[in-house]
Short mmCIF file of C-alpha atoms in Angstrom, two decimals:
data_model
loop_
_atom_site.label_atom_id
_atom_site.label_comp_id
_atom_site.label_asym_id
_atom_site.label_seq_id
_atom_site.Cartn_x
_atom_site.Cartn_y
_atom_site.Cartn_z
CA UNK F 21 5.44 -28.86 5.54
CA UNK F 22 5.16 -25.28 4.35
CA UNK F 23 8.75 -23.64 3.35
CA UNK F 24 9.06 -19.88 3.63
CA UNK F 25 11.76 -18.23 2.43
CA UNK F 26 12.61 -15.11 4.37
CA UNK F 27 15.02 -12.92 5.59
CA UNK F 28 14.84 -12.35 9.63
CA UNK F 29 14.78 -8.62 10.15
CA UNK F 30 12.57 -8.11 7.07
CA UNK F 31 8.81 -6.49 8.29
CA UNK F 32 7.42 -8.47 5.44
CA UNK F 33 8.71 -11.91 5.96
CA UNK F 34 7.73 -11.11 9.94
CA UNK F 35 4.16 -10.53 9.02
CA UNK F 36 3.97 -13.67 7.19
CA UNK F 37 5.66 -15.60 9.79
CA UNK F 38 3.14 -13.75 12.42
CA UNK F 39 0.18 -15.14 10.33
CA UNK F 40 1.42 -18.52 9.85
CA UNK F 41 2.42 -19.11 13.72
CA UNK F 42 -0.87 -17.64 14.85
CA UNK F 43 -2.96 -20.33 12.41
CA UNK F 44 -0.53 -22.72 13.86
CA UNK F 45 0.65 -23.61 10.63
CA UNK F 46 4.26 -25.21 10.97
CA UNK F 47 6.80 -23.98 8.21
CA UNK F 48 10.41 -24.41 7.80
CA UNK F 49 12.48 -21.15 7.56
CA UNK F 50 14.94 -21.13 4.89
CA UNK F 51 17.09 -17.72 4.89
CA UNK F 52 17.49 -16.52 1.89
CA UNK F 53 20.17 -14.23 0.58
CA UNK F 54 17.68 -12.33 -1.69
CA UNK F 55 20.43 -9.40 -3.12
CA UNK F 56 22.31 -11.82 -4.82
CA UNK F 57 19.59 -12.52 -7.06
CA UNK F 58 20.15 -16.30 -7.66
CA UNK F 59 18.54 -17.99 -10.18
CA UNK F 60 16.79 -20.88 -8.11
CA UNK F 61 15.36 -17.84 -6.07
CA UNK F 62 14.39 -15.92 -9.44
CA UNK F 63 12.47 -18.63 -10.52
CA UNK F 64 10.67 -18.37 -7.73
CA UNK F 65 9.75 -15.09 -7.50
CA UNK F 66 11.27 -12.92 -10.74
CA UNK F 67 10.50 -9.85 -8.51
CA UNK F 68 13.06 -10.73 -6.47
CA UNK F 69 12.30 -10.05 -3.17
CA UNK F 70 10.96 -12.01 -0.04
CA UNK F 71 9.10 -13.61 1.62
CA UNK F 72 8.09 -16.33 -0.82
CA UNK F 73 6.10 -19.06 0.41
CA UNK F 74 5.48 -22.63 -0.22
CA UNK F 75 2.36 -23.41 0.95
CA UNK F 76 -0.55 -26.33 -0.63
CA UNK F 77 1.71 -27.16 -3.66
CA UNK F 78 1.91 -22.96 -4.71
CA UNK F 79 4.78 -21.28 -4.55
CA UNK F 80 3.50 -16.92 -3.62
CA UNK F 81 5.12 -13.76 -2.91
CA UNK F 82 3.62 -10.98 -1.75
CA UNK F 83 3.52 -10.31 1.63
CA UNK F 84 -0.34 -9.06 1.85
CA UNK F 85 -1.20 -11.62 -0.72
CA UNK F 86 -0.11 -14.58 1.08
CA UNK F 87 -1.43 -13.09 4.83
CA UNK F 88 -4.72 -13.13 2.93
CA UNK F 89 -4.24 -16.59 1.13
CA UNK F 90 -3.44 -17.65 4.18
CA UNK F 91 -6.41 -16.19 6.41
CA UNK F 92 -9.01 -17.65 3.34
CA UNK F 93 -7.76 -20.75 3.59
CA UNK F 94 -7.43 -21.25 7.02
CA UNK F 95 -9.96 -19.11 8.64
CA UNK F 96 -9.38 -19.66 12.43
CA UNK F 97 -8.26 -17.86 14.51
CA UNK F 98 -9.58 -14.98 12.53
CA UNK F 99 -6.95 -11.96 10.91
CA UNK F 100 -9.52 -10.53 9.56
CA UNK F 101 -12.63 -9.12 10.49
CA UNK F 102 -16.57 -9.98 9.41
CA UNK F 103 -17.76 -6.66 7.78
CA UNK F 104 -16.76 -5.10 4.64
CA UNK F 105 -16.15 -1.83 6.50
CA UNK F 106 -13.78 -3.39 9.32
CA UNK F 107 -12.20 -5.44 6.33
CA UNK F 108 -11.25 -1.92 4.50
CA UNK F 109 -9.82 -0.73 7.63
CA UNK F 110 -7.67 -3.52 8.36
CA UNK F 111 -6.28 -3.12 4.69
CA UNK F 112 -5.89 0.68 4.98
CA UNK F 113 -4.17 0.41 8.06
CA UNK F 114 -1.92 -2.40 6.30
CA UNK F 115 -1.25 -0.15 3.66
CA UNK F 116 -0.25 2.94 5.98
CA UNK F 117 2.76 0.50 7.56
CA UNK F 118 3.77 -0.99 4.34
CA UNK F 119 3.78 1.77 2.14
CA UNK F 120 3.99 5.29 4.41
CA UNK F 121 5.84 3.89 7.35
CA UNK F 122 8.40 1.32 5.30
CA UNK F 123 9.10 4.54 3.18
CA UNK F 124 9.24 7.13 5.63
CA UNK F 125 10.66 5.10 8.94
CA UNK F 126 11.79 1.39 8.32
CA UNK F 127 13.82 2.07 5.04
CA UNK F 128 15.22 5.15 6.53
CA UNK F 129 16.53 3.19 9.49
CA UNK F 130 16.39 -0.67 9.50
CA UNK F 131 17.91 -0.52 5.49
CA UNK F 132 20.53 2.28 6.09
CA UNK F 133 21.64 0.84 9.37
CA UNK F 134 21.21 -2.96 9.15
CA UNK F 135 21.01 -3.96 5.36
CA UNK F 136 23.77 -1.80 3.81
CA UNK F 137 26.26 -3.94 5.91
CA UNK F 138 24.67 -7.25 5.47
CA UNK F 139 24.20 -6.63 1.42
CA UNK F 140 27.90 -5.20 1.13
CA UNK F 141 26.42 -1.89 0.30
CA UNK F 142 28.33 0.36 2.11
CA UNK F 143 27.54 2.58 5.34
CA UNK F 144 24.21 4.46 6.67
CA UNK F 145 23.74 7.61 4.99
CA UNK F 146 23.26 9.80 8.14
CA UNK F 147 20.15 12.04 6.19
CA UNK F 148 18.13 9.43 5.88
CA UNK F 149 18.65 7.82 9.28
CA UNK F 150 17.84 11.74 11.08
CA UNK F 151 14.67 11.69 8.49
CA UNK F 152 13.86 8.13 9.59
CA UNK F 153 13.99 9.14 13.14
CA UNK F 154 12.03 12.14 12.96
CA UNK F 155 9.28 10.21 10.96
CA UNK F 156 8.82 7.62 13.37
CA UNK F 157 7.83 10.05 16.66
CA UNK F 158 5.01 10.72 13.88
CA UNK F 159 3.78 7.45 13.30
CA UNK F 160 3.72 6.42 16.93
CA UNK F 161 1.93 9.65 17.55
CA UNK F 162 -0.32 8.61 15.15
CA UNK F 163 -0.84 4.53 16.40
CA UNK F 164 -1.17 6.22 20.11
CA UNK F 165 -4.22 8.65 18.66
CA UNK F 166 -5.55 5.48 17.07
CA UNK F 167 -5.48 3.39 20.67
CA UNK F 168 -6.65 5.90 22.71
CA UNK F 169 -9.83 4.80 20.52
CA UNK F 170 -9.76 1.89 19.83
CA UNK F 171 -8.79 -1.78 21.50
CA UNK F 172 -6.56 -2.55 18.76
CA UNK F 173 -5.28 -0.75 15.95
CA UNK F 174 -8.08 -1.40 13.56
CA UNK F 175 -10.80 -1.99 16.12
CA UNK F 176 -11.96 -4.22 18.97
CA UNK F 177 -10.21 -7.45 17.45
CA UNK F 178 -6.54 -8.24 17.06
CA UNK F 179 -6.02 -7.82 13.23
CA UNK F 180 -3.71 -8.20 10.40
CA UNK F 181 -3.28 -4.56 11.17
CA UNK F 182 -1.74 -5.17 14.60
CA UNK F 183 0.88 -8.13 12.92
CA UNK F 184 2.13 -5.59 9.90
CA UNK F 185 2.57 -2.62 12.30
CA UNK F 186 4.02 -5.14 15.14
CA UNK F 187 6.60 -6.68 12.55
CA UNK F 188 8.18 -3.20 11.49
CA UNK F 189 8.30 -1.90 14.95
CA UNK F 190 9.54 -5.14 16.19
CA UNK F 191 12.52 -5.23 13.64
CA UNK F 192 13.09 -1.77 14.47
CA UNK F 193 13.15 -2.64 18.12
CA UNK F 194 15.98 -4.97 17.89
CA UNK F 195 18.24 -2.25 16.43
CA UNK F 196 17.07 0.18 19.59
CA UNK F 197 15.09 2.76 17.18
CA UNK F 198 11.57 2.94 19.07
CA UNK F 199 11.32 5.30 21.92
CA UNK F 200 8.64 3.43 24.03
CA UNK F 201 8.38 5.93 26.60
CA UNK F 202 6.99 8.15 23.86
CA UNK F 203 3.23 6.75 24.12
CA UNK F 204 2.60 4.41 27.08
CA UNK F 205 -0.73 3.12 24.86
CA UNK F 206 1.94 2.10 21.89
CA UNK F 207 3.69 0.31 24.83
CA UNK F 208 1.07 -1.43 26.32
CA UNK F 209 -0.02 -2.62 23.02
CA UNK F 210 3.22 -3.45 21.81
CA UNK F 211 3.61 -5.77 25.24
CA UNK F 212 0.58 -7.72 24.67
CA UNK F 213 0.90 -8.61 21.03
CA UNK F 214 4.79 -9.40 21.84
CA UNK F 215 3.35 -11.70 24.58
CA UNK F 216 1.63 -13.96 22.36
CA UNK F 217 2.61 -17.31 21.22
CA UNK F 218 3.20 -16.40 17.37
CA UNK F 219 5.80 -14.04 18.49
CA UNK F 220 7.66 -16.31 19.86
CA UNK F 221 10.42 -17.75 16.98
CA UNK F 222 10.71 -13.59 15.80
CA UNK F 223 12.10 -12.66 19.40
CA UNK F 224 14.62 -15.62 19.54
CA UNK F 225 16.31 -14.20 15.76
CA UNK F 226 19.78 -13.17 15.46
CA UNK F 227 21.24 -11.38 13.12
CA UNK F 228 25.22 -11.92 12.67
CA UNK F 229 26.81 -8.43 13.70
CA UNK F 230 23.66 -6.89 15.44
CA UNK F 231 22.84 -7.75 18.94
CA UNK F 232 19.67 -6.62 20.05
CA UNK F 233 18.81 -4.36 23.26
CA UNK F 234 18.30 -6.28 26.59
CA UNK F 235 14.43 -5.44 26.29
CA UNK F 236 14.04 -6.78 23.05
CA UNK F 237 13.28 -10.59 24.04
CA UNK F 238 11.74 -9.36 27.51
CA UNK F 239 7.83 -9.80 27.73
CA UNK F 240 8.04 -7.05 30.72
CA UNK F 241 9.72 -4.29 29.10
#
């Protein structure tokens, strides 16, 4: 059996977990407590950080890495789509959520509020949580633009696109920091991915000292 190591709330470790439920690929979740930097975990992935899989005798980190080892490997259902245009847009877009939105919106809230307390490192600064929160109006602003467009976020297909954005807004959502009345298309999209079966083990997390908003779990919100 596959063996991920992962940290719930952590966008990253979500879109793996996204990729490997949707493949129906069944993998044991081992939490692990990444800031202390232990050397079993080190040897596993010297960077550090999760998620870190262990998947057909290799042990990878990398988020985007492994979602593509993953869809090469195990091509069906499809993350990906056929053309080497739709292929680049699928990356870009993963690159706009983990690079412009992690920066600007999940480290800015989901770190300062959630991981300072978990990783003993003191409270939120209240800067970056006002910068986080004016960021994110921008990047659903941007994702609604994108949908009023396009079936999906990338195009016509459900993507890896749709899991990286999905995982940061989702871990965002259980702390209450995504106005969903802000664009109904953002909504509606949001509802169907959360509705699918690879969503399933992400809504049922808990995280020891956060409890999330009544919504968060609800397929109806």
């Amino acid at each position: 059996m596959a063996r991920l190591f992962h940290v719930p709330l952590s966008p990253f470790c979500r879109k793996v977990r996204l990729s490997l439920a949707e493949k129906k690929i069944e993998v044991e979740l081992v939490e692990e407590r990444y800031w202390e930097q232990g050397s079993d975990f080190l040897r596993r992935n010297p960077a550090g950080k999760v998620p870190v899989l262990r998947l057909d005798g290799n042990v990878m980190a990398e988020s985007s890495a492994i979602c593509e080892y993953i869809e090469e490997t195990r091509p069906d259902p499809p993350l990906m789509p056929k053309t080497p245009e739709a292929r680049y847009e699928v990356r870009r877009l993963i690159g706009w959520f983990d690079d412009k939105f992690h920066n600007e919106v999940t480290s800015k809230l989901l770190y300062e509020r959630v991981n300072k307390k978990v990783t003993g490192q003191g409270y939120p600064d209240s800067k970056n949580v006002k910068e986080g929160a004016r960021a994110i109006k921008y990047h659903l602003d941007y994702m609604s633009w994108l949908l009023d467009h396009r079936r999906w976020l990338a195009g016509d297909q459900m993507t890896l696109a749709d899991f990286t954005a999905a995982s940061h807004l989702s871990a965002l959502d259980y702390i209450s920091d995504v106005d969903w009345n802000r664009s109904r298309a953002v909504k509606d999209w949001y509802a169907k991915i959360k509705s699918r079966p690879a969503f399933r083990s992400i809504l049922a997390d808990q995280v020891p000292g956060f409890r999330p908003p009544a919504h968060y779990a609800d397929l109806d919100f």
